[in-house]
Amino acid sequence: MNTATPMRPETVVELLAKDLNGQGGVFCPSAKAGMKLWNTHPRVFLDVAHTGAAKCPYCGTVYKLKEGEHFGGTH
């Protein structure tokens, strides 16, 4: 018997640098991810500026900077 959980497609949210807060991150859940209020989880801060992408540990949504976008003075 196969008890593996079916894979869901990964949700990826592309962000502009202006979408990040002053610390270079975003919060999940986010309206940008299209989550409904009934389907949310605890709010978590994700540092996107440091590596260019971050994955929510609760829902697996990936937030990433759109290609060519840079936060602050980092390139």
PDB file of N, CA and C in Angstrom:
ATOM      1  N   MET A   1       0.834  -1.169   0.000  1.00  0.00           N
ATOM      2  CA  MET A   1       0.000   0.000   0.000  1.00  0.00           C
ATOM      3  C   MET A   1       0.888   1.246   0.000  1.00  0.00           C
ATOM      4  N   ASN A   2       0.603   2.172  -0.883  1.00  0.00           N
ATOM      5  CA  ASN A   2       1.371   3.402  -1.001  1.00  0.00           C
ATOM      6  C   ASN A   2       0.719   4.471  -0.138  1.00  0.00           C
ATOM      7  N   THR A   3       1.430   4.943   0.871  1.00  0.00           N
ATOM      8  CA  THR A   3       0.881   5.957   1.775  1.00  0.00           C
ATOM      9  C   THR A   3       1.510   7.322   1.539  1.00  0.00           C
ATOM     10  N   ALA A   4       2.217   7.491   0.445  1.00  0.00           N
ATOM     11  CA  ALA A   4       2.863   8.765   0.147  1.00  0.00           C
ATOM     12  C   ALA A   4       1.810   9.842  -0.103  1.00  0.00           C
ATOM     13  N   THR A   5       2.120  11.043   0.355  1.00  0.00           N
ATOM     14  CA  THR A   5       1.238  12.171   0.120  1.00  0.00           C
ATOM     15  C   THR A   5       1.394  12.625  -1.325  1.00  0.00           C
ATOM     16  N   PRO A   6       0.280  12.869  -2.035  1.00  0.00           N
ATOM     17  CA  PRO A   6       0.395  13.325  -3.416  1.00  0.00           C
ATOM     18  C   PRO A   6       1.112  14.677  -3.478  1.00  0.00           C
ATOM     19  N   MET A   7       1.941  14.848  -4.486  1.00  0.00           N
ATOM     20  CA  MET A   7       2.687  16.090  -4.657  1.00  0.00           C
ATOM     21  C   MET A   7       1.767  17.170  -5.213  1.00  0.00           C
ATOM     22  N   ARG A   8       1.831  18.346  -4.609  1.00  0.00           N
ATOM     23  CA  ARG A   8       1.111  19.496  -5.139  1.00  0.00           C
ATOM     24  C   ARG A   8       2.100  20.335  -5.922  1.00  0.00           C
ATOM     25  N   PRO A   9       1.615  21.004  -6.962  1.00  0.00           N
ATOM     26  CA  PRO A   9       2.538  21.890  -7.687  1.00  0.00           C
ATOM     27  C   PRO A   9       3.017  23.001  -6.757  1.00  0.00           C
ATOM     28  N   GLU A  10       4.281  23.344  -6.858  1.00  0.00           N
ATOM     29  CA  GLU A  10       4.855  24.370  -6.010  1.00  0.00           C
ATOM     30  C   GLU A  10       4.351  25.745  -6.450  1.00  0.00           C
ATOM     31  N   THR A  11       3.898  26.552  -5.504  1.00  0.00           N
ATOM     32  CA  THR A  11       3.471  27.917  -5.806  1.00  0.00           C
ATOM     33  C   THR A  11       4.693  28.813  -5.736  1.00  0.00           C
ATOM     34  N   VAL A  12       4.940  29.565  -6.797  1.00  0.00           N
ATOM     35  CA  VAL A  12       6.067  30.489  -6.845  1.00  0.00           C
ATOM     36  C   VAL A  12       5.507  31.898  -7.036  1.00  0.00           C
ATOM     37  N   VAL A  13       5.917  32.800  -6.164  1.00  0.00           N
ATOM     38  CA  VAL A  13       5.492  34.189  -6.242  1.00  0.00           C
ATOM     39  C   VAL A  13       6.705  35.033  -6.597  1.00  0.00           C
ATOM     40  N   GLU A  14       6.678  35.651  -7.779  1.00  0.00           N
ATOM     41  CA  GLU A  14       7.778  36.524  -8.190  1.00  0.00           C
ATOM     42  C   GLU A  14       7.545  37.919  -7.640  1.00  0.00           C
ATOM     43  N   LEU A  15       8.601  38.492  -7.074  1.00  0.00           N
ATOM     44  CA  LEU A  15       8.514  39.792  -6.422  1.00  0.00           C
ATOM     45  C   LEU A  15       9.424  40.810  -7.081  1.00  0.00           C
ATOM     46  N   LEU A  16       9.017  42.050  -7.017  1.00  0.00           N
ATOM     47  CA  LEU A  16       9.886  43.164  -7.377  1.00  0.00           C
ATOM     48  C   LEU A  16      10.586  43.612  -6.102  1.00  0.00           C
ATOM     49  N   ALA A  17      11.713  44.283  -6.232  1.00  0.00           N
ATOM     50  CA  ALA A  17      12.444  44.756  -5.056  1.00  0.00           C
ATOM     51  C   ALA A  17      11.547  45.637  -4.188  1.00  0.00           C
ATOM     52  N   LYS A  18      10.663  46.412  -4.797  1.00  0.00           N
ATOM     53  CA  LYS A  18       9.784  47.300  -4.030  1.00  0.00           C
ATOM     54  C   LYS A  18       8.741  46.528  -3.220  1.00  0.00           C
ATOM     55  N   ASP A  19       8.531  45.247  -3.523  1.00  0.00           N
ATOM     56  CA  ASP A  19       7.591  44.419  -2.766  1.00  0.00           C
ATOM     57  C   ASP A  19       8.161  43.979  -1.419  1.00  0.00           C
ATOM     58  N   LEU A  20       9.482  44.055  -1.262  1.00  0.00           N
ATOM     59  CA  LEU A  20      10.126  43.633  -0.024  1.00  0.00           C
ATOM     60  C   LEU A  20      10.015  44.734   1.030  1.00  0.00           C
ATOM     61  N   ASN A  21       9.963  44.343   2.301  1.00  0.00           N
ATOM     62  CA  ASN A  21       9.922  45.341   3.364  1.00  0.00           C
ATOM     63  C   ASN A  21      11.337  45.876   3.615  1.00  0.00           C
ATOM     64  N   GLY A  22      11.504  46.753   4.590  1.00  0.00           N
ATOM     65  CA  GLY A  22      12.790  47.386   4.864  1.00  0.00           C
ATOM     66  C   GLY A  22      13.910  46.431   5.227  1.00  0.00           C
ATOM     67  N   GLN A  23      13.568  45.233   5.707  1.00  0.00           N
ATOM     68  CA  GLN A  23      14.568  44.228   6.049  1.00  0.00           C
ATOM     69  C   GLN A  23      14.867  43.282   4.889  1.00  0.00           C
ATOM     70  N   GLY A  24      14.205  43.494   3.766  1.00  0.00           N
ATOM     71  CA  GLY A  24      14.464  42.652   2.597  1.00  0.00           C
ATOM     72  C   GLY A  24      13.659  41.372   2.561  1.00  0.00           C
ATOM     73  N   GLY A  25      12.519  41.388   3.186  1.00  0.00           N
ATOM     74  CA  GLY A  25      11.719  40.170   3.218  1.00  0.00           C
ATOM     75  C   GLY A  25      10.245  40.404   2.991  1.00  0.00           C
ATOM     76  N   VAL A  26       9.508  39.319   3.100  1.00  0.00           N
ATOM     77  CA  VAL A  26       8.056  39.333   2.983  1.00  0.00           C
ATOM     78  C   VAL A  26       7.491  38.433   4.075  1.00  0.00           C
ATOM     79  N   PHE A  27       6.202  38.544   4.269  1.00  0.00           N
ATOM     80  CA  PHE A  27       5.517  37.671   5.206  1.00  0.00           C
ATOM     81  C   PHE A  27       4.625  36.708   4.439  1.00  0.00           C
ATOM     82  N   CYS A  28       4.567  35.493   4.903  1.00  0.00           N
ATOM     83  CA  CYS A  28       3.652  34.502   4.367  1.00  0.00           C
ATOM     84  C   CYS A  28       2.752  34.103   5.525  1.00  0.00           C
ATOM     85  N   PRO A  29       1.463  33.985   5.339  1.00  0.00           N
ATOM     86  CA  PRO A  29       0.727  34.076   4.081  1.00  0.00           C
ATOM     87  C   PRO A  29       0.665  35.512   3.566  1.00  0.00           C
ATOM     88  N   SER A  30       0.460  35.606   2.266  1.00  0.00           N
ATOM     89  CA  SER A  30       0.452  36.884   1.578  1.00  0.00           C
ATOM     90  C   SER A  30      -0.672  36.922   0.563  1.00  0.00           C
ATOM     91  N   ALA A  31      -1.235  38.101   0.376  1.00  0.00           N
ATOM     92  CA  ALA A  31      -2.261  38.267  -0.662  1.00  0.00           C
ATOM     93  C   ALA A  31      -1.663  37.965  -2.032  1.00  0.00           C
ATOM     94  N   LYS A  32      -0.356  38.208  -2.204  1.00  0.00           N
ATOM     95  CA  LYS A  32       0.299  37.918  -3.480  1.00  0.00           C
ATOM     96  C   LYS A  32       0.295  36.425  -3.804  1.00  0.00           C
ATOM     97  N   ALA A  33       0.248  35.601  -2.765  1.00  0.00           N
ATOM     98  CA  ALA A  33       0.231  34.154  -2.977  1.00  0.00           C
ATOM     99  C   ALA A  33      -1.184  33.646  -3.240  1.00  0.00           C
ATOM    100  N   GLY A  34      -2.168  34.543  -3.133  1.00  0.00           N
ATOM    101  CA  GLY A  34      -3.540  34.170  -3.428  1.00  0.00           C
ATOM    102  C   GLY A  34      -4.204  33.310  -2.366  1.00  0.00           C
ATOM    103  N   MET A  35      -3.709  33.353  -1.138  1.00  0.00           N
ATOM    104  CA  MET A  35      -4.287  32.532  -0.073  1.00  0.00           C
ATOM    105  C   MET A  35      -5.595  33.132   0.418  1.00  0.00           C
ATOM    106  N   LYS A  36      -6.530  32.279   0.685  1.00  0.00           N
ATOM    107  CA  LYS A  36      -7.803  32.679   1.268  1.00  0.00           C
ATOM    108  C   LYS A  36      -7.662  32.660   2.788  1.00  0.00           C
ATOM    109  N   LEU A  37      -8.412  33.498   3.471  1.00  0.00           N
ATOM    110  CA  LEU A  37      -8.320  33.598   4.915  1.00  0.00           C
ATOM    111  C   LEU A  37      -8.496  32.252   5.613  1.00  0.00           C
ATOM    112  N   TRP A  38      -9.419  31.424   5.126  1.00  0.00           N
ATOM    113  CA  TRP A  38      -9.682  30.131   5.764  1.00  0.00           C
ATOM    114  C   TRP A  38      -8.551  29.137   5.564  1.00  0.00           C
ATOM    115  N   ASN A  39      -7.651  29.418   4.627  1.00  0.00           N
ATOM    116  CA  ASN A  39      -6.599  28.471   4.265  1.00  0.00           C
ATOM    117  C   ASN A  39      -5.213  28.997   4.652  1.00  0.00           C
ATOM    118  N   THR A  40      -5.148  29.775   5.728  1.00  0.00           N
ATOM    119  CA  THR A  40      -3.862  30.370   6.089  1.00  0.00           C
ATOM    120  C   THR A  40      -3.180  29.612   7.230  1.00  0.00           C
ATOM    121  N   HIS A  41      -1.987  30.014   7.527  1.00  0.00           N
ATOM    122  CA  HIS A  41      -1.186  29.430   8.599  1.00  0.00           C
ATOM    123  C   HIS A  41      -0.596  30.581   9.397  1.00  0.00           C
ATOM    124  N   PRO A  42       0.121  30.310  10.483  1.00  0.00           N
ATOM    125  CA  PRO A  42       0.741  31.414  11.234  1.00  0.00           C
ATOM    126  C   PRO A  42       1.646  32.260  10.334  1.00  0.00           C
ATOM    127  N   ARG A  43       1.673  33.544  10.589  1.00  0.00           N
ATOM    128  CA  ARG A  43       2.476  34.473   9.789  1.00  0.00           C
ATOM    129  C   ARG A  43       3.956  34.239  10.060  1.00  0.00           C
ATOM    130  N   VAL A  44       4.734  34.153   8.997  1.00  0.00           N
ATOM    131  CA  VAL A  44       6.164  33.900   9.123  1.00  0.00           C
ATOM    132  C   VAL A  44       6.931  34.855   8.207  1.00  0.00           C
ATOM    133  N   PHE A  45       8.063  35.387   8.722  1.00  0.00           N
ATOM    134  CA  PHE A  45       8.915  36.288   7.952  1.00  0.00           C
ATOM    135  C   PHE A  45       9.874  35.466   7.102  1.00  0.00           C
ATOM    136  N   LEU A  46       9.995  35.828   5.835  1.00  0.00           N
ATOM    137  CA  LEU A  46      10.909  35.147   4.917  1.00  0.00           C
ATOM    138  C   LEU A  46      11.896  36.156   4.359  1.00  0.00           C
ATOM    139  N   ASP A  47      13.191  35.907   4.560  1.00  0.00           N
ATOM    140  CA  ASP A  47      14.256  36.786   4.066  1.00  0.00           C
ATOM    141  C   ASP A  47      14.536  36.447   2.605  1.00  0.00           C
ATOM    142  N   VAL A  48      14.067  37.297   1.719  1.00  0.00           N
ATOM    143  CA  VAL A  48      14.237  37.066   0.285  1.00  0.00           C
ATOM    144  C   VAL A  48      15.489  37.760  -0.240  1.00  0.00           C
ATOM    145  N   ALA A  49      15.831  38.915   0.317  1.00  0.00           N
ATOM    146  CA  ALA A  49      16.951  39.708  -0.195  1.00  0.00           C
ATOM    147  C   ALA A  49      18.287  38.990  -0.073  1.00  0.00           C
ATOM    148  N   HIS A  50      18.477  38.200   0.965  1.00  0.00           N
ATOM    149  CA  HIS A  50      19.777  37.573   1.217  1.00  0.00           C
ATOM    150  C   HIS A  50      20.170  36.596   0.114  1.00  0.00           C
ATOM    151  N   THR A  51      19.250  35.737  -0.312  1.00  0.00           N
ATOM    152  CA  THR A  51      19.583  34.724  -1.326  1.00  0.00           C
ATOM    153  C   THR A  51      18.792  34.883  -2.624  1.00  0.00           C
ATOM    154  N   GLY A  52      17.812  35.787  -2.638  1.00  0.00           N
ATOM    155  CA  GLY A  52      17.004  35.976  -3.838  1.00  0.00           C
ATOM    156  C   GLY A  52      15.731  35.154  -3.833  1.00  0.00           C
ATOM    157  N   ALA A  53      15.594  34.228  -2.874  1.00  0.00           N
ATOM    158  CA  ALA A  53      14.385  33.411  -2.776  1.00  0.00           C
ATOM    159  C   ALA A  53      14.279  32.822  -1.381  1.00  0.00           C
ATOM    160  N   ALA A  54      13.056  32.528  -0.977  1.00  0.00           N
ATOM    161  CA  ALA A  54      12.816  31.889   0.314  1.00  0.00           C
ATOM    162  C   ALA A  54      11.550  31.051   0.208  1.00  0.00           C
ATOM    163  N   LYS A  55      11.548  29.915   0.917  1.00  0.00           N
ATOM    164  CA  LYS A  55      10.418  28.989   0.881  1.00  0.00           C
ATOM    165  C   LYS A  55       9.738  28.953   2.238  1.00  0.00           C
ATOM    166  N   CYS A  56       8.417  29.094   2.235  1.00  0.00           N
ATOM    167  CA  CYS A  56       7.662  29.066   3.476  1.00  0.00           C
ATOM    168  C   CYS A  56       7.690  27.660   4.073  1.00  0.00           C
ATOM    169  N   PRO A  57       8.043  27.548   5.353  1.00  0.00           N
ATOM    170  CA  PRO A  57       8.100  26.222   5.975  1.00  0.00           C
ATOM    171  C   PRO A  57       6.716  25.618   6.230  1.00  0.00           C
ATOM    172  N   TYR A  58       5.669  26.430   6.192  1.00  0.00           N
ATOM    173  CA  TYR A  58       4.320  25.934   6.434  1.00  0.00           C
ATOM    174  C   TYR A  58       3.640  25.421   5.161  1.00  0.00           C
ATOM    175  N   CYS A  59       3.622  26.266   4.130  1.00  0.00           N
ATOM    176  CA  CYS A  59       2.842  25.904   2.938  1.00  0.00           C
ATOM    177  C   CYS A  59       3.690  25.578   1.719  1.00  0.00           C
ATOM    178  N   GLY A  60       5.001  25.852   1.782  1.00  0.00           N
ATOM    179  CA  GLY A  60       5.888  25.534   0.669  1.00  0.00           C
ATOM    180  C   GLY A  60       5.914  26.569  -0.435  1.00  0.00           C
ATOM    181  N   THR A  61       5.175  27.673  -0.274  1.00  0.00           N
ATOM    182  CA  THR A  61       5.202  28.720  -1.288  1.00  0.00           C
ATOM    183  C   THR A  61       6.602  29.316  -1.369  1.00  0.00           C
ATOM    184  N   VAL A  62       7.095  29.490  -2.578  1.00  0.00           N
ATOM    185  CA  VAL A  62       8.417  30.072  -2.804  1.00  0.00           C
ATOM    186  C   VAL A  62       8.229  31.524  -3.238  1.00  0.00           C
ATOM    187  N   TYR A  63       8.888  32.416  -2.528  1.00  0.00           N
ATOM    188  CA  TYR A  63       8.899  33.835  -2.880  1.00  0.00           C
ATOM    189  C   TYR A  63      10.277  34.132  -3.435  1.00  0.00           C
ATOM    190  N   LYS A  64      10.324  34.707  -4.637  1.00  0.00           N
ATOM    191  CA  LYS A  64      11.638  34.988  -5.223  1.00  0.00           C
ATOM    192  C   LYS A  64      11.618  36.309  -5.959  1.00  0.00           C
ATOM    193  N   LEU A  65      12.794  36.936  -5.989  1.00  0.00           N
ATOM    194  CA  LEU A  65      12.936  38.174  -6.736  1.00  0.00           C
ATOM    195  C   LEU A  65      12.875  37.874  -8.229  1.00  0.00           C
ATOM    196  N   LYS A  66      12.148  38.698  -8.935  1.00  0.00           N
ATOM    197  CA  LYS A  66      12.071  38.575 -10.384  1.00  0.00           C
ATOM    198  C   LYS A  66      13.472  38.778 -10.964  1.00  0.00           C
ATOM    199  N   GLU A  67      13.779  38.086 -12.029  1.00  0.00           N
ATOM    200  CA  GLU A  67      15.105  38.183 -12.658  1.00  0.00           C
ATOM    201  C   GLU A  67      15.437  39.641 -12.952  1.00  0.00           C
ATOM    202  N   GLY A  68      16.644  40.042 -12.572  1.00  0.00           N
ATOM    203  CA  GLY A  68      17.104  41.410 -12.800  1.00  0.00           C
ATOM    204  C   GLY A  68      16.807  42.357 -11.650  1.00  0.00           C
ATOM    205  N   GLU A  69      15.992  41.922 -10.678  1.00  0.00           N
ATOM    206  CA  GLU A  69      15.663  42.759  -9.526  1.00  0.00           C
ATOM    207  C   GLU A  69      16.744  42.620  -8.463  1.00  0.00           C
ATOM    208  N   HIS A  70      17.047  43.712  -7.777  1.00  0.00           N
ATOM    209  CA  HIS A  70      18.034  43.718  -6.700  1.00  0.00           C
ATOM    210  C   HIS A  70      17.477  44.528  -5.548  1.00  0.00           C
ATOM    211  N   PHE A  71      17.718  44.081  -4.337  1.00  0.00           N
ATOM    212  CA  PHE A  71      17.258  44.794  -3.156  1.00  0.00           C
ATOM    213  C   PHE A  71      18.388  45.663  -2.624  1.00  0.00           C
ATOM    214  N   GLY A  72      18.106  46.928  -2.385  1.00  0.00           N
ATOM    215  CA  GLY A  72      19.108  47.843  -1.843  1.00  0.00           C
ATOM    216  C   GLY A  72      20.291  47.975  -2.765  1.00  0.00           C
ATOM    217  N   GLY A  73      21.480  47.996  -2.192  1.00  0.00           N
ATOM    218  CA  GLY A  73      22.691  48.169  -2.981  1.00  0.00           C
ATOM    219  C   GLY A  73      23.344  46.858  -3.372  1.00  0.00           C
ATOM    220  N   THR A  74      22.650  45.697  -3.117  1.00  0.00           N
ATOM    221  CA  THR A  74      23.263  44.405  -3.434  1.00  0.00           C
ATOM    222  C   THR A  74      23.026  44.020  -4.868  1.00  0.00           C
ATOM    223  N   HIS A  75      24.049  43.465  -5.512  1.00  0.00           N
ATOM    224  CA  HIS A  75      23.926  42.990  -6.896  1.00  0.00           C
ATOM    225  C   HIS A  75      24.451  41.586  -7.002  1.00  0.00           C
TER     226      HIS A  75
END
